[in-house]
Structure formats: structure tokens, C-alpha cells
């Protein structure tokens, strides 16, 4: 599977603002970046960063008053391996040290508060992939997808109560139930082709099952193996596509994702064209 | 059914305190107070009040530094009529004006937040008594009765999330689900005989169904028709058995409830012996 | 002071809906209703209700699918007596039985949670009117008036944290601080002339000081003696200008308030023209 | 400064439990571990881990039913350098990539909700160390140190409202205000000698100022330069001294911290005696 990403953002900067953009395709074994181009206008000194552990990439820059146009294009091969349907759970004493902290509650995922509810709802499901699938299914069946029903402060607990939200809320609730059941889980943000426009940033979750991370999308908007991964984090705060320090507003956001069954020929030469100054 | 109540409370007053006690049997058509006695030591000027609408009764007094002993005894005949099992719901346009406000959310009953959850869980239950019974059953089956798991600030929303609480929490959640479904509901506090000691104040809820109030006890600790009603209110804040303004602590609380199938002979003469100074 | 009110509302009813409108001028000793007219189109059977204690008035009716136009006009004389600047506080043991429950927390006013904060902020203010004025001033100085920063679920606790809100939030926080300091308080909704359009429903709060209710407006948008009172309640849930049971949306809301230093001549004849069917 | 730590814990394990203990002295440039001993009885296979970035250390093991005794002893030299009093703030565009995420809200530190409050309270303080000191002072002056007033689910927002808490709550509020003002901040857990027993685990916070981390203790219980660091994290979830997966209860916790102005002679030989199997 080959995926092409085209993102155009325009910010209207009212006061000098420091921007940290997190919209580039991640360094991740499940995907191969064939080509990439990032343009920022006006031309500003860009600083880029890759998290050595998670592979998340950031671009930071100072923007003066006025409009800032961001154009990002990428072409990515996807190689996500679907898990065996009988994948088991890792008992806690076999969860690796580096993974253990994905059991902890975070700003949006109060797994410490939802322990009893998670037990009630999912204790009878078979352990392993089937249980996380049951979590994902429960969210799909019980939480209404309602744009505008949540905001940047909404947490999994609130979603569990109000029974509506958007993709990041669905993913947060999945993360929360998993952690409450001692299954390490985390948020994954990225791009995916939706049948119904408009395209947008997407969020799903990932659970640690028997030694590997497995993706789940409780929204069922698109097959998880088609997700182009941008960021992996404890929750949405780690993978916000933009963080602004100053005063600016997003006045345009156009995202186009195209898929082609496409050529899986090995990349040749230097595929990476980065516009970083 | 004849019920005898014996309540002994001791407060250790550290600074002059105004007490408002709400432990006397209510004026209510479902019960007949045959005899009653309230003693406060030291002897203090007591002021008593009955709410003309709800029949709740309060005794207020100023307590000086030192111990205050409260002894309340009452003998009550209970005449609660069990509802017909097919009792229906009142459509909103037939809910009386005076009852309408029991649809509103209150401090402990955020029915505005739990609307979707209530719809999901109970929309398929048949309207009327069967639906409220389904609510009461769901609470019994999904909320663990766990002393110490909640406190005086815990709300129905929190109980719905944490899945544990005590009788007042069970009742608050029942009230909340009903209101969310446009069924007026309120809290009822009182005394009831439990098979397993210790006896304590109890709380249940009451729903407005087809022109009458019907009692429900999601704890299933005792049959609702055996409840001796002390107070009726929007939520627990309206029927706290004691409200203290000052600095005092409760150092003893002994409640004894006895039942006898007993004489339903009409009361004669003046049964009320009130110790109010 | 003479005030003229003109309110036009249009609801687009999608499914048969029961409406309970609470926009008529209250029965209250501080104001005299000289003339009033309520029109609902299409012509529907209206049921009206006045709360015998608070004087709040409601009009209820069933609306079929389609538009519903509501037009309310009133002319009111205002006689609110400004309090003496040295008005004291009522010690708790002298708060009347009927007023005591205005010390309790409610859905939007968690006075039980804000007790320490209230003590810290206002314990040094002189007791009585000066203390409540200090509360009102603190709210004015520390909470930004920001339309859109709160919604129908926002509580005083949240306003205290987020430091922004609208008039009802300001009033809720005032109510909450008062109750936390054992000063009975409640919400008052009504109409008032603003210097800057658009006119809208307004909310202020009222504190019980030395035997009377005294109005405070932490927004300082208009002098409180110019408020035309519509409703008095524990919090905003008691005085919502409209409660809808069904599916309808408000598509027009125009409120015009006019003031004239005006004739205080005694009303003659039958001033009340009520359109209630 | 030389510090000796002696910790004795006893767990009563009811069902086989996986324990993750985080009570060993951290690998950190500000301290030098001269000697250390960890004993677990019964003798169980221990697995230990050091976080390569933060220097936090964990010991994990499976405990069978029955009592588990943990005895930890360490001797540590402390070299924390007090900051210059005029240390400045790092503008956001000069905060290192690796430090940036310490601006994000976490489970216990809702810096996104407390932004306006932080601005109001501290915008007039001089930038830099003086501002964080003002934060620490404000917490000391406005939050009462009240054991039992908070629990493992209490967040900074709640502490800001209820105005009482314990050391970790003080630290969380400090972290939260800093992040809300774009100053990276994190929690530090450790041991410190208190004048008044009993000794206990302690928590303080650390702010990123002009290129270095600076410690602050809003409880003022002990000088921060005497803290023996055990863990550094986003909030208390990252540095819990024990995390239990199973069913066990802590039945004994004795912590003794001793200080001696002590020999700062260079360590010789192999000081580390680790009991890890």
C-alpha cells in the first residue's frame, strides 16, 4: 500500500509566535517514507527534531506577525502486519521495563478511575487480542461520533459519561480501558484515507499484546493498516499536530490522503527532500 | 406494620455550634406517628420546623462547648401502598407544575450529563414502573456496595464512573437516571430494619409515575414499604440528618429499628409527646 | 423607574415538543407590572403557573412540528430599595427556617468544595454587606467576561479555576462564595438595559443580609435596581428562560429593554392583558 | 552533606503479586551513592532497571502469598548547587527539544485548565527564579498542609479549589502553575530529613530555568539541597515508590533519614553492594 499525503495549513499570526509542528510522517518500522517535502512561507529558519525512542518528528520555528503557509507532502509505503487473531496478553511481570509506564494514567486517560468499570465490562472477554477488540467494539457501539461534543480538555472519563466524542476521544477511552486492565496502551496519531470527506488528522490506539504493539480504531473509519503514522504518545498531548506559543489562529486546514495499491519496489537513491533550512 | 425507632447521638462540641437535626419522622400520608420523644441534654431551647410542602421536620438549637446527647424515640405505623406492576409514566406535559422541578439536576445528581448513558441503558425497557425498576436493578447489579468508597462530595456522575458507593450514592444514581429520562425523581431518607446490623440511616429514591410517587431501593437491603420516612428532598443535601454550623464531632451514633407486624388499631387520644422546650 | 420589555423568540420545532417558558415578569414586591402581553403563534392552548412562594411564573404548552413565534411585552415599575451600606450578616441561628436551604450547594454552586477558598479570600472583609460586596468585586476583578467560555454544564468550581465566564457564571460564583461563608444566596434572572447592545437575559445574585435579600451584580453591567426580575431560584436550573422537552431549536432571540425615568402614577383599571388561553 | 537512608517496608501479600519498587537512590549528577543495600525476604529473584534518561531505578519481583519484608539502606553524598538568585527564564524557542514535553499537562497537573489563574497570580512577578519562587511561596501561603485531605486521585486543579493537600499535592500545583506559564516543570520524589518525625517519602518540584533544573519545595519542610533524589517524572504517577499488581497491603513503613555534615572524601573501591539476585 502506498499513501500520498498533502497537508496545507495557514496560520494568521497576530503576535510573534513559536510554533512546534508535528505533522511529518514518523520514523517507524511499519512504514517507509519514500519522499517528503515541507515548505513554510515566509522562509523561516526551521529547527527539526526526532525523538530517538518514539520516532516522532517535530519542526519548530519562530513566526513573525502575518500569515504563515505550511505545505507538507509525503509519499509513504505501509507495511503494518496484521496480528494473529489469537494473540495473547503479556502478564504484568513480562511487560518490558520500557513499556511499563504505558500502564500509567495520563491527562486524558484516567485509567485509575475507570478500573471497576473496565473490569465489569471486559472481564468476561477472552484475554489478549479478543479482549482489546471487545473494548474497541464496545466503544464503537456505545460512544456516538459527534463532532463538536468534546474539546481540547475532554478526558476519557468524561467521554465514558457523556457517551459521545470524536476520534481522539474514542482512542483515549480505548487507551484508558486497556491500562485499567493492565494492558499497556498508547495513542497513535496519523493520516488515513476516509471514504467520506473531509479528510482530517486521525487518532487511534495501540495495545501491547504478547510482545508487540497492535493498532485498534474504535471509530471503524478506516482499516488500521492504512494509517500513516505521525506520532505515538501517552495521550493526545504528546502528539498534537501543532503547539503554539504566542497568538495565532489556524485559518486554513486542508488534508488530502490518496492511496494506491502501488509499487512496493525498493526505494532507490535519496528519497528524502526536506525543506528544513 | 409497626416500626419503633431509637436513635442516640452524642456530639462533642468544641466551639459554640448551631445544630440543625433532621431525624424526626416526617409528616407524610404513608405513615402515622403514634408516639415520639426527643431529648437533648443538656436542656437547651429547641426550635422546631416542619416544611409545609414536604413534611420534613427540623429541630434547631445552639449548643455550648461540651457534650450534647440526643435521644430520639418514635413508634410509627406504615401504610405505604405498593404500586400496580404496570404503572405507566406521565408524559412531560402531564407532569404537575409543582413536580416539574424534580426533573432538574442538583448538586449530587447531574442528570444533564448522564442523558445519553441513560438513554442507552434504559431506552429499551418498557415505559413506566418497569423502566424505573430496570434502573434500580442495573444499579444493584453494577454498583458495588462499598462503605468508605465515597464521601460527602461524591456525585452520581462519579458513582457511575467508579462503580461503587453506599446507599445514598445508589439513590442519587437512581434519581439521576430517572431525571435524565424525564421521570421526576427525588431522594428519600429514613430508617429501616436491616437483617444485618449495624442499623443506620438509609436512603432510597422515589420516582413520579402516573400521578404518584413510587419508592425504589437499589441496594435491596430492605423492602421499601418498611421504610420510616424522615425526609424527602431533591438530593442528600436537602435531607442530611444533621447540619452543623460551628465545630463539633459526632462521637456516638446508635440506631435501633424494631418491627412488629403489629396492631393497626386507630390511634386514640394525643399520641404525640414532643420534648421541644 | 419604568421599564419596557419586548421579547421575540422563534423556535423551529422538529418533533412535537413540550415547552416551558419562564420569561414573564415575576410577582415580586420590588416591582409592579403595569401591562403585559404574551402571544404565541400558532395559537396553542397555554397553561400558566405561578410559584406561590417565589413568584416565578411559567407558561407551558405543546408545540407541533413547525415554527413557533413567541412575543412577550411588559411594562414594569421598579421599586427596589437600595440597602443601607452597613447592613450586617444574620448569624446562622437567626436565619429563618425557610431561608436556611439557600445555604446548600446546588448543581452549579458547589459551596461545599469552595469553603476554604472563600474563607481565605473574604475572611478579612467586614461582615455583612461589605463582605458580599467584596465577593462581588473579587469576581469582577478576577473573572474575565468571555462569551463562549462556558456552557450549560459549567459550574462555579470550574469558573473559579478557568477564570472566565458569562453573567450566570459570575452569579453562580457569587452564590457559591456566600453559601460557603454561611450567607444564604440565590440566583436572580431578569431583564436589564445595557448600554451596549445586544440586550439579553441577565443573571445576578441575591444574598440574605440581616433579614432581607440584597442584589449584587458582579458583571457591573447595569445597576441592580434596574433589573426587571423574572425568576428567583437556587441556581440557573430553577430559572432557565426556556426548558424544552422534545426537539426544537431557537432560531431567533430579540430582546429590547427600554427605560424611562417615568410616571410612577398608580395603575388604574385592569392593566393585565394576558394571552393565556 | 552526607545522608543515610534506612527504609523498612512490609507487605502482606494476599494473592500472588507483582511489585515494582522505586525507592532506590537515583543515578543523578547532584548526588553520589557511596553505599547501598537492598534486601527482600523471602529471597526472590529480583529484576532491576535504570531509566537511561532520567536515572530512575526500579526493582521488580513476583511475590507469593505471605509477608514480604523490604529493607533498603543507602549512604549518599549530596552536591546540589543552589542557583543564582537572578536566574532567568528560557524563552520557549530556546527550550531544548527533550525538555519541551515538560510543558504538557499530565494526569495530576492540568496546566491547560489553570492558565488564566496562573497568569493572574504570577504575571507581575519578575521572570525567572523569582517567578517560580513566587509560585512556591503562594502555594505555601494558600494551601494548608493537611494529611488525609487528598488521595491517590487528587489533581492540582482540585488542590487549587480545596486549598489543602500534602507534599505531592503542593508539588503538583507548583508543576502546574509553571507549565501554565511556559516554564517546564516536573516532580521529584525522594528522602529528606524532617525536624519533626515521622520521616516519610517526600515530593518537591523542579523548574527549568535558563538551562538548568532548579528545585523548589512549597512545603518548606526541609532545604531542597538536602533532598536525596529517588525519582524524577512528569508527575507522581512516574515516581510512585511502589506499584502493585495483585493483592497486597503495606503493613509497615519505617523511614529513617540521618544527616552528617560529613566527609566528602572521594569514594574508594566498589561502594555499591546490590542485593539484586
PDB file of N, CA and C in Angstrom, chain C residues 3-11 21-28 31-41 46 48-50 55-59 61 68-78 189-192 201 228-231 241 252-258 271-276:
ATOM      1  N   UNK C   3     -39.802  50.368  33.165  1.00  0.00           N
ATOM      2  CA  UNK C   3     -39.053  49.565  32.197  1.00  0.00           C
ATOM      3  C   UNK C   3     -40.016  48.871  31.239  1.00  0.00           C
ATOM      4  N   UNK C   4     -39.659  48.910  29.961  1.00  0.00           N
ATOM      5  CA  UNK C   4     -40.476  48.224  28.959  1.00  0.00           C
ATOM      6  C   UNK C   4     -39.670  47.070  28.377  1.00  0.00           C
ATOM      7  N   UNK C   5     -40.319  45.943  28.311  1.00  0.00           N
ATOM      8  CA  UNK C   5     -39.660  44.729  27.845  1.00  0.00           C
ATOM      9  C   UNK C   5     -40.335  44.275  26.563  1.00  0.00           C
ATOM     10  N   UNK C   6     -39.526  43.895  25.592  1.00  0.00           N
ATOM     11  CA  UNK C   6     -40.087  43.330  24.381  1.00  0.00           C
ATOM     12  C   UNK C   6     -39.200  42.149  23.968  1.00  0.00           C
ATOM     13  N   UNK C   7     -39.780  40.954  24.005  1.00  0.00           N
ATOM     14  CA  UNK C   7     -39.013  39.751  23.710  1.00  0.00           C
ATOM     15  C   UNK C   7     -39.647  39.014  22.547  1.00  0.00           C
ATOM     16  N   UNK C   8     -38.842  38.699  21.552  1.00  0.00           N
ATOM     17  CA  UNK C   8     -39.354  37.885  20.457  1.00  0.00           C
ATOM     18  C   UNK C   8     -38.466  36.653  20.300  1.00  0.00           C
ATOM     19  N   UNK C   9     -39.097  35.514  20.376  1.00  0.00           N
ATOM     20  CA  UNK C   9     -38.392  34.246  20.208  1.00  0.00           C
ATOM     21  C   UNK C   9     -39.047  33.470  19.078  1.00  0.00           C
ATOM     22  N   UNK C  10     -38.227  32.789  18.311  1.00  0.00           N
ATOM     23  CA  UNK C  10     -38.790  31.851  17.341  1.00  0.00           C
ATOM     24  C   UNK C  10     -38.111  30.500  17.535  1.00  0.00           C
ATOM     25  N   UNK C  11     -38.948  29.496  17.691  1.00  0.00           N
ATOM     26  CA  UNK C  11     -38.442  28.128  17.775  1.00  0.00           C
ATOM     27  C   UNK C  11     -38.800  27.382  16.503  1.00  0.00           C
ATOM     28  N   UNK C  21     -41.873  27.937  29.230  1.00  0.00           N
ATOM     29  CA  UNK C  21     -41.215  29.246  29.110  1.00  0.00           C
ATOM     30  C   UNK C  21     -41.309  30.000  30.422  1.00  0.00           C
ATOM     31  N   UNK C  22     -40.215  30.617  30.746  1.00  0.00           N
ATOM     32  CA  UNK C  22     -40.125  31.322  32.021  1.00  0.00           C
ATOM     33  C   UNK C  22     -39.541  32.691  31.706  1.00  0.00           C
ATOM     34  N   UNK C  23     -40.367  33.499  31.044  1.00  0.00           N
ATOM     35  CA  UNK C  23     -39.841  34.798  30.640  1.00  0.00           C
ATOM     36  C   UNK C  23     -40.751  35.941  31.059  1.00  0.00           C
ATOM     37  N   UNK C  24     -41.812  35.616  31.772  1.00  0.00           N
ATOM     38  CA  UNK C  24     -42.698  36.683  32.236  1.00  0.00           C
ATOM     39  C   UNK C  24     -42.168  37.306  33.530  1.00  0.00           C
ATOM     40  N   UNK C  25     -42.505  38.553  33.697  1.00  0.00           N
ATOM     41  CA  UNK C  25     -42.073  39.308  34.873  1.00  0.00           C
ATOM     42  C   UNK C  25     -42.652  38.658  36.135  1.00  0.00           C
ATOM     43  N   UNK C  26     -41.821  38.514  37.145  1.00  0.00           N
ATOM     44  CA  UNK C  26     -42.224  37.809  38.367  1.00  0.00           C
ATOM     45  C   UNK C  26     -43.204  38.619  39.210  1.00  0.00           C
ATOM     46  N   UNK C  27     -43.992  37.910  39.973  1.00  0.00           N
ATOM     47  CA  UNK C  27     -44.747  38.534  41.077  1.00  0.00           C
ATOM     48  C   UNK C  27     -43.755  38.818  42.187  1.00  0.00           C
ATOM     49  N   UNK C  28     -43.467  40.062  42.425  1.00  0.00           N
ATOM     50  CA  UNK C  28     -42.446  40.348  43.437  1.00  0.00           C
ATOM     51  C   UNK C  28     -42.688  41.745  44.000  1.00  0.00           C
ATOM     52  N   UNK C  31     -41.402  45.119  42.389  1.00  0.00           N
ATOM     53  CA  UNK C  31     -41.774  45.602  41.058  1.00  0.00           C
ATOM     54  C   UNK C  31     -43.287  45.509  40.880  1.00  0.00           C
ATOM     55  N   UNK C  32     -43.803  46.398  40.041  1.00  0.00           N
ATOM     56  CA  UNK C  32     -45.241  46.421  39.785  1.00  0.00           C
ATOM     57  C   UNK C  32     -45.457  46.312  38.277  1.00  0.00           C
ATOM     58  N   UNK C  33     -46.140  45.261  37.899  1.00  0.00           N
ATOM     59  CA  UNK C  33     -46.391  45.012  36.484  1.00  0.00           C
ATOM     60  C   UNK C  33     -47.583  45.861  36.042  1.00  0.00           C
ATOM     61  N   UNK C  34     -47.347  46.824  35.153  1.00  0.00           N
ATOM     62  CA  UNK C  34     -48.438  47.695  34.709  1.00  0.00           C
ATOM     63  C   UNK C  34     -49.203  47.120  33.529  1.00  0.00           C
ATOM     64  N   UNK C  35     -48.501  46.407  32.701  1.00  0.00           N
ATOM     65  CA  UNK C  35     -49.145  45.935  31.493  1.00  0.00           C
ATOM     66  C   UNK C  35     -48.329  44.789  30.930  1.00  0.00           C
ATOM     67  N   UNK C  36     -48.994  43.835  30.332  1.00  0.00           N
ATOM     68  CA  UNK C  36     -48.278  42.668  29.868  1.00  0.00           C
ATOM     69  C   UNK C  36     -49.055  42.003  28.749  1.00  0.00           C
ATOM     70  N   UNK C  37     -48.315  41.398  27.836  1.00  0.00           N
ATOM     71  CA  UNK C  37     -48.973  40.749  26.713  1.00  0.00           C
ATOM     72  C   UNK C  37     -48.084  39.612  26.228  1.00  0.00           C
ATOM     73  N   UNK C  38     -48.660  38.446  26.135  1.00  0.00           N
ATOM     74  CA  UNK C  38     -47.902  37.296  25.655  1.00  0.00           C
ATOM     75  C   UNK C  38     -48.643  36.666  24.487  1.00  0.00           C
ATOM     76  N   UNK C  39     -47.973  36.588  23.346  1.00  0.00           N
ATOM     77  CA  UNK C  39     -48.581  35.981  22.172  1.00  0.00           C
ATOM     78  C   UNK C  39     -47.769  34.771  21.723  1.00  0.00           C
ATOM     79  N   UNK C  40     -48.455  33.695  21.447  1.00  0.00           N
ATOM     80  CA  UNK C  40     -47.782  32.532  20.880  1.00  0.00           C
ATOM     81  C   UNK C  40     -48.494  32.193  19.575  1.00  0.00           C
ATOM     82  N   UNK C  41     -47.720  32.057  18.523  1.00  0.00           N
ATOM     83  CA  UNK C  41     -48.286  31.670  17.222  1.00  0.00           C
ATOM     84  C   UNK C  41     -47.586  30.442  16.704  1.00  0.00           C
ATOM     85  N   UNK C  46     -52.397  27.409  26.149  1.00  0.00           N
ATOM     86  CA  UNK C  46     -51.311  27.712  27.079  1.00  0.00           C
ATOM     87  C   UNK C  46     -51.751  27.405  28.500  1.00  0.00           C
ATOM     88  N   UNK C  48     -50.643  28.302  32.379  1.00  0.00           N
ATOM     89  CA  UNK C  48     -49.664  29.070  33.134  1.00  0.00           C
ATOM     90  C   UNK C  48     -49.683  28.766  34.611  1.00  0.00           C
ATOM     91  N   UNK C  49     -48.546  29.058  35.250  1.00  0.00           N
ATOM     92  CA  UNK C  49     -48.326  28.653  36.624  1.00  0.00           C
ATOM     93  C   UNK C  49     -47.528  29.741  37.335  1.00  0.00           C
ATOM     94  N   UNK C  50     -47.910  30.046  38.568  1.00  0.00           N
ATOM     95  CA  UNK C  50     -47.065  30.918  39.385  1.00  0.00           C
ATOM     96  C   UNK C  50     -46.665  30.158  40.640  1.00  0.00           C
ATOM     97  N   UNK C  55     -42.894  33.384  43.406  1.00  0.00           N
ATOM     98  CA  UNK C  55     -43.495  34.312  42.455  1.00  0.00           C
ATOM     99  C   UNK C  55     -43.051  34.110  41.026  1.00  0.00           C
ATOM    100  N   UNK C  56     -42.248  33.074  40.779  1.00  0.00           N
ATOM    101  CA  UNK C  56     -41.842  32.775  39.400  1.00  0.00           C
ATOM    102  C   UNK C  56     -43.058  32.307  38.604  1.00  0.00           C
ATOM    103  N   UNK C  57     -43.087  32.670  37.342  1.00  0.00           N
ATOM    104  CA  UNK C  57     -44.222  32.291  36.502  1.00  0.00           C
ATOM    105  C   UNK C  57     -43.742  31.502  35.278  1.00  0.00           C
ATOM    106  N   UNK C  58     -44.508  30.507  34.934  1.00  0.00           N
ATOM    107  CA  UNK C  58     -44.178  29.663  33.790  1.00  0.00           C
ATOM    108  C   UNK C  58     -45.367  29.591  32.860  1.00  0.00           C
ATOM    109  N   UNK C  59     -45.096  29.474  31.583  1.00  0.00           N
ATOM    110  CA  UNK C  59     -46.139  29.140  30.622  1.00  0.00           C
ATOM    111  C   UNK C  59     -45.730  27.857  29.928  1.00  0.00           C
ATOM    112  N   UNK C  61     -46.728  24.734  27.114  1.00  0.00           N
ATOM    113  CA  UNK C  61     -47.602  24.345  26.004  1.00  0.00           C
ATOM    114  C   UNK C  61     -46.939  23.292  25.122  1.00  0.00           C
ATOM    115  N   UNK C  68     -42.607  28.219  15.875  1.00  0.00           N
ATOM    116  CA  UNK C  68     -43.415  28.797  16.961  1.00  0.00           C
ATOM    117  C   UNK C  68     -42.861  30.181  17.267  1.00  0.00           C
ATOM    118  N   UNK C  69     -43.712  31.176  17.158  1.00  0.00           N
ATOM    119  CA  UNK C  69     -43.313  32.544  17.472  1.00  0.00           C
ATOM    120  C   UNK C  69     -43.825  32.912  18.855  1.00  0.00           C
ATOM    121  N   UNK C  70     -42.956  33.464  19.648  1.00  0.00           N
ATOM    122  CA  UNK C  70     -43.346  33.918  20.983  1.00  0.00           C
ATOM    123  C   UNK C  70     -43.053  35.403  21.060  1.00  0.00           C
ATOM    124  N   UNK C  71     -44.024  36.165  21.454  1.00  0.00           N
ATOM    125  CA  UNK C  71     -43.828  37.601  21.594  1.00  0.00           C
ATOM    126  C   UNK C  71     -44.328  38.017  22.974  1.00  0.00           C
ATOM    127  N   UNK C  72     -43.432  38.577  23.750  1.00  0.00           N
ATOM    128  CA  UNK C  72     -43.788  38.985  25.114  1.00  0.00           C
ATOM    129  C   UNK C  72     -43.459  40.465  25.298  1.00  0.00           C
ATOM    130  N   UNK C  73     -44.436  41.184  25.784  1.00  0.00           N
ATOM    131  CA  UNK C  73     -44.229  42.604  26.063  1.00  0.00           C
ATOM    132  C   UNK C  73     -44.705  42.908  27.476  1.00  0.00           C
ATOM    133  N   UNK C  74     -43.984  43.755  28.159  1.00  0.00           N
ATOM    134  CA  UNK C  74     -44.399  44.105  29.522  1.00  0.00           C
ATOM    135  C   UNK C  74     -43.903  45.502  29.856  1.00  0.00           C
ATOM    136  N   UNK C  75     -44.634  46.123  30.743  1.00  0.00           N
ATOM    137  CA  UNK C  75     -44.217  47.426  31.258  1.00  0.00           C
ATOM    138  C   UNK C  75     -44.257  47.318  32.780  1.00  0.00           C
ATOM    139  N   UNK C  76     -43.148  47.641  33.388  1.00  0.00           N
ATOM    140  CA  UNK C  76     -42.976  47.355  34.809  1.00  0.00           C
ATOM    141  C   UNK C  76     -42.425  48.572  35.546  1.00  0.00           C
ATOM    142  N   UNK C  77     -42.999  48.861  36.700  1.00  0.00           N
ATOM    143  CA  UNK C  77     -42.407  49.874  37.591  1.00  0.00           C
ATOM    144  C   UNK C  77     -41.485  49.178  38.569  1.00  0.00           C
ATOM    145  N   UNK C  78     -40.319  49.755  38.769  1.00  0.00           N
ATOM    146  CA  UNK C  78     -39.343  49.144  39.676  1.00  0.00           C
ATOM    147  C   UNK C  78     -39.215  49.954  40.958  1.00  0.00           C
ATOM    148  N   UNK C 189     -32.787  35.908  37.812  1.00  0.00           N
ATOM    149  CA  UNK C 189     -32.717  36.115  36.373  1.00  0.00           C
ATOM    150  C   UNK C 189     -33.696  37.210  35.987  1.00  0.00           C
ATOM    151  N   UNK C 190     -33.341  37.971  34.954  1.00  0.00           N
ATOM    152  CA  UNK C 190     -34.261  39.033  34.565  1.00  0.00           C
ATOM    153  C   UNK C 190     -33.792  39.778  33.340  1.00  0.00           C
ATOM    154  N   UNK C 191     -34.379  40.959  33.177  1.00  0.00           N
ATOM    155  CA  UNK C 191     -34.045  41.826  32.050  1.00  0.00           C
ATOM    156  C   UNK C 191     -33.431  43.099  32.599  1.00  0.00           C
ATOM    157  N   UNK C 192     -32.469  43.638  31.843  1.00  0.00           N
ATOM    158  CA  UNK C 192     -31.927  44.916  32.258  1.00  0.00           C
ATOM    159  C   UNK C 192     -31.426  45.643  31.011  1.00  0.00           C
ATOM    160  N   UNK C 201     -31.028  38.129  28.148  1.00  0.00           N
ATOM    161  CA  UNK C 201     -31.392  37.761  29.509  1.00  0.00           C
ATOM    162  C   UNK C 201     -30.187  38.033  30.401  1.00  0.00           C
ATOM    163  N   UNK C 228     -35.325  43.993  35.954  1.00  0.00           N
ATOM    164  CA  UNK C 228     -36.700  43.504  35.971  1.00  0.00           C
ATOM    165  C   UNK C 228     -36.627  42.008  36.263  1.00  0.00           C
ATOM    166  N   UNK C 229     -37.159  41.635  37.413  1.00  0.00           N
ATOM    167  CA  UNK C 229     -36.994  40.255  37.863  1.00  0.00           C
ATOM    168  C   UNK C 229     -37.964  39.304  37.150  1.00  0.00           C
ATOM    169  N   UNK C 230     -37.402  38.238  36.632  1.00  0.00           N
ATOM    170  CA  UNK C 230     -38.223  37.191  36.030  1.00  0.00           C
ATOM    171  C   UNK C 230     -38.277  35.981  36.955  1.00  0.00           C
ATOM    172  N   UNK C 231     -37.115  35.612  37.496  1.00  0.00           N
ATOM    173  CA  UNK C 231     -37.125  34.403  38.297  1.00  0.00           C
ATOM    174  C   UNK C 231     -36.115  34.433  39.419  1.00  0.00           C
ATOM    175  N   UNK C 241     -34.815  30.360  31.095  1.00  0.00           N
ATOM    176  CA  UNK C 241     -35.915  31.076  30.442  1.00  0.00           C
ATOM    177  C   UNK C 241     -36.754  30.149  29.566  1.00  0.00           C
ATOM    178  N   UNK C 252     -34.456  32.498  16.661  1.00  0.00           N
ATOM    179  CA  UNK C 252     -34.418  33.951  16.791  1.00  0.00           C
ATOM    180  C   UNK C 252     -34.593  34.317  18.250  1.00  0.00           C
ATOM    181  N   UNK C 253     -33.825  35.273  18.704  1.00  0.00           N
ATOM    182  CA  UNK C 253     -33.979  35.785  20.068  1.00  0.00           C
ATOM    183  C   UNK C 253     -33.677  37.276  20.040  1.00  0.00           C
ATOM    184  N   UNK C 254     -34.718  38.071  20.161  1.00  0.00           N
ATOM    185  CA  UNK C 254     -34.526  39.522  20.186  1.00  0.00           C
ATOM    186  C   UNK C 254     -35.134  40.073  21.455  1.00  0.00           C
ATOM    187  N   UNK C 255     -34.313  40.741  22.189  1.00  0.00           N
ATOM    188  CA  UNK C 255     -34.775  41.308  23.457  1.00  0.00           C
ATOM    189  C   UNK C 255     -34.512  42.803  23.425  1.00  0.00           C
ATOM    190  N   UNK C 256     -35.549  43.561  23.708  1.00  0.00           N
ATOM    191  CA  UNK C 256     -35.383  45.011  23.787  1.00  0.00           C
ATOM    192  C   UNK C 256     -35.855  45.472  25.150  1.00  0.00           C
ATOM    193  N   UNK C 257     -34.989  46.212  25.839  1.00  0.00           N
ATOM    194  CA  UNK C 257     -35.359  46.786  27.135  1.00  0.00           C
ATOM    195  C   UNK C 257     -35.258  48.292  26.994  1.00  0.00           C
ATOM    196  N   UNK C 258     -36.324  48.993  27.385  1.00  0.00           N
ATOM    197  CA  UNK C 258     -36.295  50.464  27.355  1.00  0.00           C
ATOM    198  C   UNK C 258     -36.614  50.979  28.743  1.00  0.00           C
ATOM    199  N   UNK C 271     -54.737  46.442  34.261  1.00  0.00           N
ATOM    200  CA  UNK C 271     -53.586  46.586  33.377  1.00  0.00           C
ATOM    201  C   UNK C 271     -53.170  45.282  32.698  1.00  0.00           C
ATOM    202  N   UNK C 272     -53.623  44.192  33.244  1.00  0.00           N
ATOM    203  CA  UNK C 272     -53.059  42.935  32.793  1.00  0.00           C
ATOM    204  C   UNK C 272     -53.836  42.326  31.643  1.00  0.00           C
ATOM    205  N   UNK C 273     -53.187  42.264  30.520  1.00  0.00           N
ATOM    206  CA  UNK C 273     -53.803  41.604  29.386  1.00  0.00           C
ATOM    207  C   UNK C 273     -53.029  40.335  29.116  1.00  0.00           C
ATOM    208  N   UNK C 274     -53.536  39.235  29.536  1.00  0.00           N
ATOM    209  CA  UNK C 274     -52.769  38.009  29.384  1.00  0.00           C
ATOM    210  C   UNK C 274     -53.369  37.165  28.270  1.00  0.00           C
ATOM    211  N   UNK C 275     -52.512  36.670  27.465  1.00  0.00           N
ATOM    212  CA  UNK C 275     -52.968  35.936  26.282  1.00  0.00           C
ATOM    213  C   UNK C 275     -53.129  34.451  26.559  1.00  0.00           C
ATOM    214  N   UNK C 276     -53.107  34.099  27.827  1.00  0.00           N
ATOM    215  CA  UNK C 276     -53.180  32.678  28.154  1.00  0.00           C
ATOM    216  C   UNK C 276     -54.556  32.133  27.795  1.00  0.00           C
TER     217      UNK C 276
END
